[in-house]
Amino acid sequence: MKIIMLGAPGAGKGTQAKMIAEKYSIPHVSTGDIFRANIKDQTELGMEAKKYMDQGLLVPDELTVKILLDRVAKDDCKNGYVLDGFPRTIPQAEVLDEAISGNKDGILTDSSDASKPAGSPDTEVGGGIDFAINVDVKDENIVKRMSGRRACLKCGATYHIEHIPPKKEGICDKCGSELVLRDDDKPETVQKRLNVYHEQTQPLIDYYNKKGILKEVDGSQDMKDVFSAIVAILGE
Ligand code: AP5
Ligand code: MG
């Protein structure tokens, strides 16, 4: 199963993607997490990405597409994955569609289709995206959520000081590392990220709707209820 999580920054894509990954035993692939791990390790990619991320801007497509395609080509992605934070622009979505299904529609024709050339990928090896799930939360709620978020830069776990506090303040339950307020979660940068989202990423809702794979969930509910709504879409 191949799933894309859509939604504004702070809508809860990462929170839900981790739960999906666990329930359906597929990898959670977050371009934001990949960039943050590279920033932490001070790689060349990390230093380049940081210039954009700190300003609330998107990292250029050339850099982003390559790391994502390398990641989904790995063995553990053979049976699917949940993408969190990718695609974020129409060109990224088009490249993804072409890469995984060999056509811009991103949806494979029936594998019994006799017109298909011999040796074309079937749904097991290739296959288009099955679901694009839009986690919908109004902008006013987002800024509040982000200022309360605390992130572990080592293992990628996220917390919220009110909604999901760690057992010990400031320390990750999973790996014991220190939790931080992400540089891009400062209120002025969050507003900028929201503007960038509306301009460059929101058009993807229409893009996937036209393909017939868009599903909407109300992300302002309690996170367990958001997850139940997602499971109702994906199936038990
Ligand atoms: P990325 O890391 O993807 O950030 P984002 O999209 O801005 O999203 P967030 O991670 O901030 O939010 P989320 O939706 O995952 O919410 P979360 O679950 O944490 O990207 C960072 C940057 O990297 C980008 O700005 C860009 O520069 C660059 N980048 C990444 N991918 C790129 C790409 N493809 N192209 C170009 N550039 C790219 O939840 C938020 C908070 O709310 C948490 O504290 C959580 O605990 C809490 N919460 C979650 N759900 C609920 C709920 N239902 N009720 C109450 N609280 C909740
Ligand atoms: Mg996230």
PDB file of C-alpha atoms and ligand atoms in Angstrom:
ATOM      1  CA  MET A   1       0.000   0.000   0.000  1.00  0.00           C
ATOM      2  CA  LYS A   2       1.392   3.398  -1.044  1.00  0.00           C
ATOM      3  CA  ILE A   3       0.047   6.366   0.830  1.00  0.00           C
ATOM      4  CA  ILE A   4       0.689  10.101   0.626  1.00  0.00           C
ATOM      5  CA  MET A   5      -0.075  12.352   3.575  1.00  0.00           C
ATOM      6  CA  LEU A   6      -1.174  15.848   2.575  1.00  0.00           C
ATOM      7  CA  GLY A   7      -1.861  18.757   4.886  1.00  0.00           C
ATOM      8  CA  ALA A   8      -0.529  22.047   6.172  1.00  0.00           C
ATOM      9  CA  PRO A   9       2.564  22.199   8.365  1.00  0.00           C
ATOM     10  CA  GLY A  10       1.473  21.049  11.810  1.00  0.00           C
ATOM     11  CA  ALA A  11      -1.727  19.365  10.606  1.00  0.00           C
ATOM     12  CA  GLY A  12      -0.553  16.086  12.110  1.00  0.00           C
ATOM     13  CA  LYS A  13       0.865  14.339   9.037  1.00  0.00           C
ATOM     14  CA  GLY A  14       3.879  13.032  10.931  1.00  0.00           C
ATOM     15  CA  THR A  15       1.840  11.924  13.952  1.00  0.00           C
ATOM     16  CA  GLN A  16      -0.607   9.963  11.799  1.00  0.00           C
ATOM     17  CA  ALA A  17       2.047   8.646   9.381  1.00  0.00           C
ATOM     18  CA  LYS A  18       3.927   7.016  12.264  1.00  0.00           C
ATOM     19  CA  MET A  19       0.720   5.295  13.439  1.00  0.00           C
ATOM     20  CA  ILE A  20      -0.072   4.129   9.904  1.00  0.00           C
ATOM     21  CA  ALA A  21       3.470   2.793   9.447  1.00  0.00           C
ATOM     22  CA  GLU A  22       3.164   0.765  12.623  1.00  0.00           C
ATOM     23  CA  LYS A  23      -0.298  -0.650  11.975  1.00  0.00           C
ATOM     24  CA  TYR A  24       0.300  -1.593   8.343  1.00  0.00           C
ATOM     25  CA  SER A  25       4.002  -2.519   8.719  1.00  0.00           C
ATOM     26  CA  ILE A  26       5.248  -0.152   6.039  1.00  0.00           C
ATOM     27  CA  PRO A  27       8.069   2.401   6.342  1.00  0.00           C
ATOM     28  CA  HIS A  28       7.342   6.014   7.263  1.00  0.00           C
ATOM     29  CA  VAL A  29       9.249   8.220   4.844  1.00  0.00           C
ATOM     30  CA  SER A  30       9.471  11.883   5.837  1.00  0.00           C
ATOM     31  CA  THR A  31      11.558  14.252   3.715  1.00  0.00           C
ATOM     32  CA  GLY A  32      11.584  16.707   6.643  1.00  0.00           C
ATOM     33  CA  ASP A  33      13.057  14.005   8.935  1.00  0.00           C
ATOM     34  CA  ILE A  34      15.663  13.093   6.289  1.00  0.00           C
ATOM     35  CA  PHE A  35      16.701  16.757   6.010  1.00  0.00           C
ATOM     36  CA  ARG A  36      16.816  17.202   9.795  1.00  0.00           C
ATOM     37  CA  ALA A  37      18.988  14.081  10.204  1.00  0.00           C
ATOM     38  CA  ASN A  38      21.360  15.511   7.563  1.00  0.00           C
ATOM     39  CA  ILE A  39      21.444  18.889   9.322  1.00  0.00           C
ATOM     40  CA  LYS A  40      22.279  17.169  12.588  1.00  0.00           C
ATOM     41  CA  ASP A  41      25.124  15.239  10.897  1.00  0.00           C
ATOM     42  CA  GLN A  42      26.218  18.444   9.123  1.00  0.00           C
ATOM     43  CA  THR A  43      26.251  16.811   5.690  1.00  0.00           C
ATOM     44  CA  GLU A  44      26.472  18.929   2.545  1.00  0.00           C
ATOM     45  CA  LEU A  45      22.809  18.177   1.778  1.00  0.00           C
ATOM     46  CA  GLY A  46      21.855  19.176   5.321  1.00  0.00           C
ATOM     47  CA  MET A  47      23.682  22.499   5.144  1.00  0.00           C
ATOM     48  CA  GLU A  48      22.064  23.322   1.801  1.00  0.00           C
ATOM     49  CA  ALA A  49      18.551  22.325   3.000  1.00  0.00           C
ATOM     50  CA  LYS A  50      18.914  24.298   6.241  1.00  0.00           C
ATOM     51  CA  LYS A  51      19.248  27.578   4.332  1.00  0.00           C
ATOM     52  CA  TYR A  52      15.701  27.134   3.054  1.00  0.00           C
ATOM     53  CA  MET A  53      14.107  25.383   6.024  1.00  0.00           C
ATOM     54  CA  ASP A  54      15.122  28.054   8.530  1.00  0.00           C
ATOM     55  CA  GLN A  55      13.351  30.637   6.388  1.00  0.00           C
ATOM     56  CA  GLY A  56      10.188  28.534   6.097  1.00  0.00           C
ATOM     57  CA  LEU A  57      10.802  27.999   2.378  1.00  0.00           C
ATOM     58  CA  LEU A  58      10.706  24.754   0.421  1.00  0.00           C
ATOM     59  CA  VAL A  59      13.983  23.038  -0.359  1.00  0.00           C
ATOM     60  CA  PRO A  60      14.425  23.126  -4.185  1.00  0.00           C
ATOM     61  CA  ASP A  61      12.824  20.230  -6.077  1.00  0.00           C
ATOM     62  CA  GLU A  62      16.198  19.076  -7.534  1.00  0.00           C
ATOM     63  CA  LEU A  63      17.525  18.239  -4.065  1.00  0.00           C
ATOM     64  CA  THR A  64      14.299  16.862  -2.639  1.00  0.00           C
ATOM     65  CA  VAL A  65      13.272  14.586  -5.477  1.00  0.00           C
ATOM     66  CA  LYS A  66      16.594  12.771  -5.558  1.00  0.00           C
ATOM     67  CA  ILE A  67      16.674  11.927  -1.856  1.00  0.00           C
ATOM     68  CA  LEU A  68      13.065  10.759  -1.959  1.00  0.00           C
ATOM     69  CA  LEU A  69      13.509   8.539  -5.011  1.00  0.00           C
ATOM     70  CA  ASP A  70      16.670   7.019  -3.504  1.00  0.00           C
ATOM     71  CA  ARG A  71      14.751   6.292  -0.317  1.00  0.00           C
ATOM     72  CA  VAL A  72      11.730   4.608  -1.930  1.00  0.00           C
ATOM     73  CA  ALA A  73      14.034   2.494  -4.112  1.00  0.00           C
ATOM     74  CA  LYS A  74      15.305   0.726  -0.970  1.00  0.00           C
ATOM     75  CA  ASP A  75      14.275  -2.829  -0.254  1.00  0.00           C
ATOM     76  CA  ASP A  76      12.038  -2.062   2.719  1.00  0.00           C
ATOM     77  CA  CYS A  77       9.771   0.032   0.453  1.00  0.00           C
ATOM     78  CA  LYS A  78       8.969  -2.908  -1.834  1.00  0.00           C
ATOM     79  CA  ASN A  79       5.542  -3.477  -0.320  1.00  0.00           C
ATOM     80  CA  GLY A  80       4.637   0.160   0.066  1.00  0.00           C
ATOM     81  CA  TYR A  81       5.254   3.166   2.282  1.00  0.00           C
ATOM     82  CA  VAL A  82       3.647   6.201   3.767  1.00  0.00           C
ATOM     83  CA  LEU A  83       5.079   9.478   2.444  1.00  0.00           C
ATOM     84  CA  ASP A  84       4.951  12.409   4.854  1.00  0.00           C
ATOM     85  CA  GLY A  85       5.896  15.812   3.472  1.00  0.00           C
ATOM     86  CA  PHE A  86       6.399  14.663  -0.099  1.00  0.00           C
ATOM     87  CA  PRO A  87       5.254  15.656  -2.678  1.00  0.00           C
ATOM     88  CA  ARG A  88       4.930  19.324  -1.835  1.00  0.00           C
ATOM     89  CA  THR A  89       4.798  20.789  -5.352  1.00  0.00           C
ATOM     90  CA  ILE A  90       3.110  19.682  -8.571  1.00  0.00           C
ATOM     91  CA  PRO A  91       6.491  18.976 -10.269  1.00  0.00           C
ATOM     92  CA  GLN A  92       7.436  16.702  -7.320  1.00  0.00           C
ATOM     93  CA  ALA A  93       4.130  14.822  -7.698  1.00  0.00           C
ATOM     94  CA  GLU A  94       4.709  14.373 -11.426  1.00  0.00           C
ATOM     95  CA  VAL A  95       8.223  13.042 -10.944  1.00  0.00           C
ATOM     96  CA  LEU A  96       6.967  10.606  -8.311  1.00  0.00           C
ATOM     97  CA  ASP A  97       4.168   9.370 -10.576  1.00  0.00           C
ATOM     98  CA  GLU A  98       6.544   8.791 -13.433  1.00  0.00           C
ATOM     99  CA  ALA A  99       9.146   7.108 -11.268  1.00  0.00           C
ATOM    100  CA  ILE A 100       6.826   4.600  -9.647  1.00  0.00           C
ATOM    101  CA  SER A 101       4.364   3.826 -12.379  1.00  0.00           C
ATOM    102  CA  GLY A 102       6.075   4.903 -15.549  1.00  0.00           C
ATOM    103  CA  ASN A 103       3.385   7.399 -16.480  1.00  0.00           C
ATOM    104  CA  LYS A 104       2.291  10.844 -15.389  1.00  0.00           C
ATOM    105  CA  ASP A 105      -1.102   9.587 -14.223  1.00  0.00           C
ATOM    106  CA  GLY A 106       0.601   7.646 -11.477  1.00  0.00           C
ATOM    107  CA  ILE A 107      -2.035   4.957 -11.583  1.00  0.00           C
ATOM    108  CA  LEU A 108      -1.369   1.684 -13.307  1.00  0.00           C
ATOM    109  CA  THR A 109      -3.835   0.199 -15.664  1.00  0.00           C
ATOM    110  CA  ASP A 110      -5.238  -3.201 -14.707  1.00  0.00           C
ATOM    111  CA  SER A 111      -2.414  -5.752 -14.839  1.00  0.00           C
ATOM    112  CA  SER A 112      -4.632  -8.045 -16.907  1.00  0.00           C
ATOM    113  CA  ASP A 113      -4.703  -5.314 -19.550  1.00  0.00           C
ATOM    114  CA  ALA A 114      -3.586  -7.079 -22.729  1.00  0.00           C
ATOM    115  CA  SER A 115      -2.413  -3.820 -24.283  1.00  0.00           C
ATOM    116  CA  LYS A 116       0.306  -3.557 -21.643  1.00  0.00           C
ATOM    117  CA  PRO A 117       3.758  -4.380 -22.950  1.00  0.00           C
ATOM    118  CA  ALA A 118       5.227  -7.624 -21.659  1.00  0.00           C
ATOM    119  CA  GLY A 119       7.419  -7.115 -18.629  1.00  0.00           C
ATOM    120  CA  SER A 120       5.631  -3.945 -17.481  1.00  0.00           C
ATOM    121  CA  PRO A 121       5.676  -3.593 -13.719  1.00  0.00           C
ATOM    122  CA  ASP A 122       2.647  -5.006 -11.935  1.00  0.00           C
ATOM    123  CA  THR A 123       1.250  -3.594  -8.712  1.00  0.00           C
ATOM    124  CA  GLU A 124       3.686  -5.572  -6.551  1.00  0.00           C
ATOM    125  CA  VAL A 125       6.831  -4.110  -8.048  1.00  0.00           C
ATOM    126  CA  GLY A 126       5.690  -0.806  -9.452  1.00  0.00           C
ATOM    127  CA  GLY A 127       2.217   0.437  -8.774  1.00  0.00           C
ATOM    128  CA  GLY A 128       0.817   3.896  -8.371  1.00  0.00           C
ATOM    129  CA  ILE A 129      -0.228   5.692  -5.233  1.00  0.00           C
ATOM    130  CA  ASP A 130      -3.267   4.083  -3.580  1.00  0.00           C
ATOM    131  CA  PHE A 131      -4.401   6.912  -1.303  1.00  0.00           C
ATOM    132  CA  ALA A 132      -3.627  10.605  -0.827  1.00  0.00           C
ATOM    133  CA  ILE A 133      -4.961  11.517   2.607  1.00  0.00           C
ATOM    134  CA  ASN A 134      -5.506  15.196   3.325  1.00  0.00           C
ATOM    135  CA  VAL A 135      -5.371  15.988   7.037  1.00  0.00           C
ATOM    136  CA  ASP A 136      -7.381  19.183   7.224  1.00  0.00           C
ATOM    137  CA  VAL A 137      -6.775  21.712  10.022  1.00  0.00           C
ATOM    138  CA  LYS A 138      -7.554  25.432   9.932  1.00  0.00           C
ATOM    139  CA  ASP A 139      -4.602  27.860  10.003  1.00  0.00           C
ATOM    140  CA  GLU A 140      -5.623  29.390  13.365  1.00  0.00           C
ATOM    141  CA  ASN A 141      -5.161  26.034  15.130  1.00  0.00           C
ATOM    142  CA  ILE A 142      -1.812  25.384  13.521  1.00  0.00           C
ATOM    143  CA  VAL A 143       0.269  28.146  15.115  1.00  0.00           C
ATOM    144  CA  LYS A 144      -0.911  27.009  18.580  1.00  0.00           C
ATOM    145  CA  ARG A 145       0.071  23.414  17.890  1.00  0.00           C
ATOM    146  CA  MET A 146       3.508  24.232  16.568  1.00  0.00           C
ATOM    147  CA  SER A 147       4.649  26.342  19.483  1.00  0.00           C
ATOM    148  CA  GLY A 148       3.851  23.387  21.777  1.00  0.00           C
ATOM    149  CA  ARG A 149       5.592  20.770  19.672  1.00  0.00           C
ATOM    150  CA  ARG A 150       8.851  19.289  20.888  1.00  0.00           C
ATOM    151  CA  ALA A 151      10.927  17.089  18.578  1.00  0.00           C
ATOM    152  CA  CYS A 152      13.653  14.533  19.062  1.00  0.00           C
ATOM    153  CA  LEU A 153      16.274  15.164  16.391  1.00  0.00           C
ATOM    154  CA  LYS A 154      17.837  11.758  17.037  1.00  0.00           C
ATOM    155  CA  CYS A 155      14.908   9.345  16.464  1.00  0.00           C
ATOM    156  CA  GLY A 156      12.290  11.664  14.922  1.00  0.00           C
ATOM    157  CA  ALA A 157       9.696  11.224  17.713  1.00  0.00           C
ATOM    158  CA  THR A 158       7.426  14.221  18.304  1.00  0.00           C
ATOM    159  CA  TYR A 159       5.567  15.367  21.397  1.00  0.00           C
ATOM    160  CA  HIS A 160       3.294  18.202  22.374  1.00  0.00           C
ATOM    161  CA  ILE A 161       3.737  19.885  25.733  1.00  0.00           C
ATOM    162  CA  GLU A 162      -0.037  19.705  26.386  1.00  0.00           C
ATOM    163  CA  HIS A 163      -1.455  16.936  24.162  1.00  0.00           C
ATOM    164  CA  ILE A 164       1.348  14.333  24.257  1.00  0.00           C
ATOM    165  CA  PRO A 165       3.903  15.279  26.883  1.00  0.00           C
ATOM    166  CA  PRO A 166       6.971  13.072  27.298  1.00  0.00           C
ATOM    167  CA  LYS A 167       7.182  11.127  30.574  1.00  0.00           C
ATOM    168  CA  LYS A 168      10.143  13.242  31.675  1.00  0.00           C
ATOM    169  CA  GLU A 169      10.071  16.901  30.655  1.00  0.00           C
ATOM    170  CA  GLY A 170      12.436  17.693  27.770  1.00  0.00           C
ATOM    171  CA  ILE A 171      13.582  14.067  27.297  1.00  0.00           C
ATOM    172  CA  CYS A 172      12.553  11.650  24.526  1.00  0.00           C
ATOM    173  CA  ASP A 173      10.666   8.587  25.886  1.00  0.00           C
ATOM    174  CA  LYS A 174      11.985   6.445  23.052  1.00  0.00           C
ATOM    175  CA  CYS A 175      15.736   7.172  22.979  1.00  0.00           C
ATOM    176  CA  GLY A 176      16.497   9.412  25.967  1.00  0.00           C
ATOM    177  CA  SER A 177      17.794  12.335  23.847  1.00  0.00           C
ATOM    178  CA  GLU A 178      17.025  15.955  24.558  1.00  0.00           C
ATOM    179  CA  LEU A 179      13.843  17.369  22.992  1.00  0.00           C
ATOM    180  CA  VAL A 180      13.955  20.678  21.144  1.00  0.00           C
ATOM    181  CA  LEU A 181      11.637  23.322  19.688  1.00  0.00           C
ATOM    182  CA  ARG A 182      12.416  23.080  15.965  1.00  0.00           C
ATOM    183  CA  ASP A 183      13.987  26.268  14.570  1.00  0.00           C
ATOM    184  CA  ASP A 184      11.200  26.464  12.006  1.00  0.00           C
ATOM    185  CA  ASP A 185       8.447  26.195  14.680  1.00  0.00           C
ATOM    186  CA  LYS A 186       8.933  29.786  15.845  1.00  0.00           C
ATOM    187  CA  PRO A 187       5.647  31.677  15.223  1.00  0.00           C
ATOM    188  CA  GLU A 188       6.966  34.023  12.504  1.00  0.00           C
ATOM    189  CA  THR A 189       8.422  31.091  10.530  1.00  0.00           C
ATOM    190  CA  VAL A 190       5.233  29.036  10.968  1.00  0.00           C
ATOM    191  CA  GLN A 191       3.231  31.837   9.331  1.00  0.00           C
ATOM    192  CA  LYS A 192       5.660  31.864   6.422  1.00  0.00           C
ATOM    193  CA  ARG A 193       5.412  28.053   6.072  1.00  0.00           C
ATOM    194  CA  LEU A 194       1.616  28.354   5.988  1.00  0.00           C
ATOM    195  CA  ASN A 195       1.803  30.919   3.186  1.00  0.00           C
ATOM    196  CA  VAL A 196       4.181  28.673   1.231  1.00  0.00           C
ATOM    197  CA  TYR A 197       1.819  25.734   1.849  1.00  0.00           C
ATOM    198  CA  HIS A 198      -1.220  27.579   0.443  1.00  0.00           C
ATOM    199  CA  GLU A 199       0.707  28.732  -2.588  1.00  0.00           C
ATOM    200  CA  GLN A 200       2.729  25.671  -3.560  1.00  0.00           C
ATOM    201  CA  THR A 201       1.351  22.578  -1.827  1.00  0.00           C
ATOM    202  CA  GLN A 202      -2.421  23.053  -1.580  1.00  0.00           C
ATOM    203  CA  PRO A 203      -2.831  22.635  -5.379  1.00  0.00           C
ATOM    204  CA  LEU A 204      -1.919  18.964  -4.812  1.00  0.00           C
ATOM    205  CA  ILE A 205      -5.336  18.415  -3.230  1.00  0.00           C
ATOM    206  CA  ASP A 206      -6.941  19.111  -6.565  1.00  0.00           C
ATOM    207  CA  TYR A 207      -4.235  17.109  -8.386  1.00  0.00           C
ATOM    208  CA  TYR A 208      -5.015  13.918  -6.413  1.00  0.00           C
ATOM    209  CA  ASN A 209      -8.749  14.590  -6.390  1.00  0.00           C
ATOM    210  CA  LYS A 210      -8.706  14.512 -10.196  1.00  0.00           C
ATOM    211  CA  LYS A 211      -6.996  11.117 -10.032  1.00  0.00           C
ATOM    212  CA  GLY A 212      -9.780   9.845  -7.766  1.00  0.00           C
ATOM    213  CA  ILE A 213      -7.503   8.853  -4.862  1.00  0.00           C
ATOM    214  CA  LEU A 214      -7.983  11.851  -2.553  1.00  0.00           C
ATOM    215  CA  LYS A 215      -9.441  11.159   0.913  1.00  0.00           C
ATOM    216  CA  GLU A 216     -10.215  13.913   3.419  1.00  0.00           C
ATOM    217  CA  VAL A 217     -10.011  13.619   7.195  1.00  0.00           C
ATOM    218  CA  ASP A 218     -10.759  16.228   9.830  1.00  0.00           C
ATOM    219  CA  GLY A 219      -7.400  16.759  11.532  1.00  0.00           C
ATOM    220  CA  SER A 220      -8.795  19.002  14.259  1.00  0.00           C
ATOM    221  CA  GLN A 221     -10.213  16.019  16.157  1.00  0.00           C
ATOM    222  CA  ASP A 222      -8.367  14.166  18.890  1.00  0.00           C
ATOM    223  CA  MET A 223      -5.448  12.297  17.268  1.00  0.00           C
ATOM    224  CA  LYS A 224      -6.988   8.879  18.038  1.00  0.00           C
ATOM    225  CA  ASP A 225     -10.165   9.902  16.227  1.00  0.00           C
ATOM    226  CA  VAL A 226      -8.137  11.174  13.283  1.00  0.00           C
ATOM    227  CA  PHE A 227      -6.436   7.780  13.158  1.00  0.00           C
ATOM    228  CA  SER A 228      -9.774   5.893  13.315  1.00  0.00           C
ATOM    229  CA  ALA A 229     -10.992   7.957  10.349  1.00  0.00           C
ATOM    230  CA  ILE A 230      -7.832   7.000   8.443  1.00  0.00           C
ATOM    231  CA  VAL A 231      -8.190   3.293   9.284  1.00  0.00           C
ATOM    232  CA  ALA A 232     -11.788   3.446   8.038  1.00  0.00           C
ATOM    233  CA  ILE A 233     -10.380   4.603   4.697  1.00  0.00           C
ATOM    234  CA  LEU A 234      -7.428   2.206   4.465  1.00  0.00           C
ATOM    235  CA  GLY A 235      -9.232  -0.831   5.851  1.00  0.00           C
ATOM    236  CA  GLU A 236      -8.436  -2.915   8.944  1.00  0.00           C
TER     237      GLU A 236
HETATM  238  P1  AP5 B   1       8.358  18.851   7.480  1.00  0.00           P
HETATM  239  O1  AP5 B   1       9.187  18.255   8.530  1.00  0.00           O
HETATM  240  O2  AP5 B   1       7.622  17.975   6.551  1.00  0.00           O
HETATM  241  O3  AP5 B   1       7.395  19.898   8.151  1.00  0.00           O
HETATM  242  P2  AP5 B   1       5.871  20.346   7.829  1.00  0.00           P
HETATM  243  O4  AP5 B   1       5.130  19.878   6.674  1.00  0.00           O
HETATM  244  O5  AP5 B   1       5.978  21.808   7.915  1.00  0.00           O
HETATM  245  O6  AP5 B   1       5.083  19.608   8.810  1.00  0.00           O
HETATM  246  P3  AP5 B   1       5.346  19.396  10.288  1.00  0.00           P
HETATM  247  O7  AP5 B   1       6.297  18.281  10.511  1.00  0.00           O
HETATM  248  O8  AP5 B   1       5.689  20.721  10.901  1.00  0.00           O
HETATM  249  O9  AP5 B   1       3.875  19.031  10.747  1.00  0.00           O
HETATM  250  P4  AP5 B   1       3.097  17.654  10.724  1.00  0.00           P
HETATM  251  O10 AP5 B   1       1.921  17.788   9.815  1.00  0.00           O
HETATM  252  O11 AP5 B   1       4.006  16.498  10.527  1.00  0.00           O
HETATM  253  O12 AP5 B   1       2.533  17.692  12.196  1.00  0.00           O
HETATM  254  P5  AP5 B   1       2.889  16.827  13.504  1.00  0.00           P
HETATM  255  O13 AP5 B   1       2.336  15.469  13.358  1.00  0.00           O
HETATM  256  O14 AP5 B   1       4.309  16.974  13.900  1.00  0.00           O
HETATM  257  O15 AP5 B   1       9.258  19.831   6.612  1.00  0.00           O
HETATM  258  C1  AP5 B   1      10.101  20.813   7.197  1.00  0.00           C
HETATM  259  C2  AP5 B   1      10.754  21.623   6.118  1.00  0.00           C
HETATM  260  O16 AP5 B   1      11.561  20.763   5.281  1.00  0.00           O
HETATM  261  C3  AP5 B   1       9.816  22.320   5.130  1.00  0.00           C
HETATM  262  O17 AP5 B   1       9.382  23.563   5.621  1.00  0.00           O
HETATM  263  C4  AP5 B   1      10.730  22.440   3.912  1.00  0.00           C
HETATM  264  O18 AP5 B   1      11.630  23.507   4.042  1.00  0.00           O
HETATM  265  C5  AP5 B   1      11.520  21.148   3.934  1.00  0.00           C
HETATM  266  N1  AP5 B   1      10.885  20.084   3.133  1.00  0.00           N
HETATM  267  C6  AP5 B   1      10.417  18.880   3.591  1.00  0.00           C
HETATM  268  N2  AP5 B   1       9.889  18.169   2.596  1.00  0.00           N
HETATM  269  C7  AP5 B   1      10.021  18.916   1.469  1.00  0.00           C
HETATM  270  C8  AP5 B   1       9.637  18.732   0.117  1.00  0.00           C
HETATM  271  N3  AP5 B   1       8.992  17.624  -0.302  1.00  0.00           N
HETATM  272  N4  AP5 B   1       9.921  19.725  -0.768  1.00  0.00           N
HETATM  273  C9  AP5 B   1      10.574  20.839  -0.379  1.00  0.00           C
HETATM  274  N5  AP5 B   1      10.941  21.079   0.883  1.00  0.00           N
HETATM  275  C10 AP5 B   1      10.665  20.133   1.813  1.00  0.00           C
HETATM  276  O19 AP5 B   1       1.966  17.612  14.543  1.00  0.00           O
HETATM  277  C11 AP5 B   1       2.234  18.947  14.920  1.00  0.00           C
HETATM  278  C12 AP5 B   1       2.045  19.099  16.447  1.00  0.00           C
HETATM  279  O20 AP5 B   1       0.683  18.957  16.763  1.00  0.00           O
HETATM  280  C13 AP5 B   1       2.791  18.037  17.272  1.00  0.00           C
HETATM  281  O21 AP5 B   1       3.264  18.608  18.452  1.00  0.00           O
HETATM  282  C14 AP5 B   1       1.715  16.988  17.556  1.00  0.00           C
HETATM  283  O22 AP5 B   1       1.979  16.307  18.735  1.00  0.00           O
HETATM  284  C15 AP5 B   1       0.463  17.831  17.638  1.00  0.00           C
HETATM  285  N6  AP5 B   1      -0.726  17.120  17.118  1.00  0.00           N
HETATM  286  C16 AP5 B   1      -0.788  16.291  16.046  1.00  0.00           C
HETATM  287  N7  AP5 B   1      -2.050  15.841  15.850  1.00  0.00           N
HETATM  288  C17 AP5 B   1      -2.801  16.451  16.808  1.00  0.00           C
HETATM  289  C18 AP5 B   1      -4.206  16.423  17.131  1.00  0.00           C
HETATM  290  N8  AP5 B   1      -5.082  15.685  16.416  1.00  0.00           N
HETATM  291  N9  AP5 B   1      -4.632  17.177  18.189  1.00  0.00           N
HETATM  292  C19 AP5 B   1      -3.741  17.936  18.906  1.00  0.00           C
HETATM  293  N10 AP5 B   1      -2.429  17.999  18.662  1.00  0.00           N
HETATM  294  C20 AP5 B   1      -1.957  17.269  17.620  1.00  0.00           C
HETATM  295 MG    MG B   2       6.100  16.294  10.243  1.00  0.00          MG
END
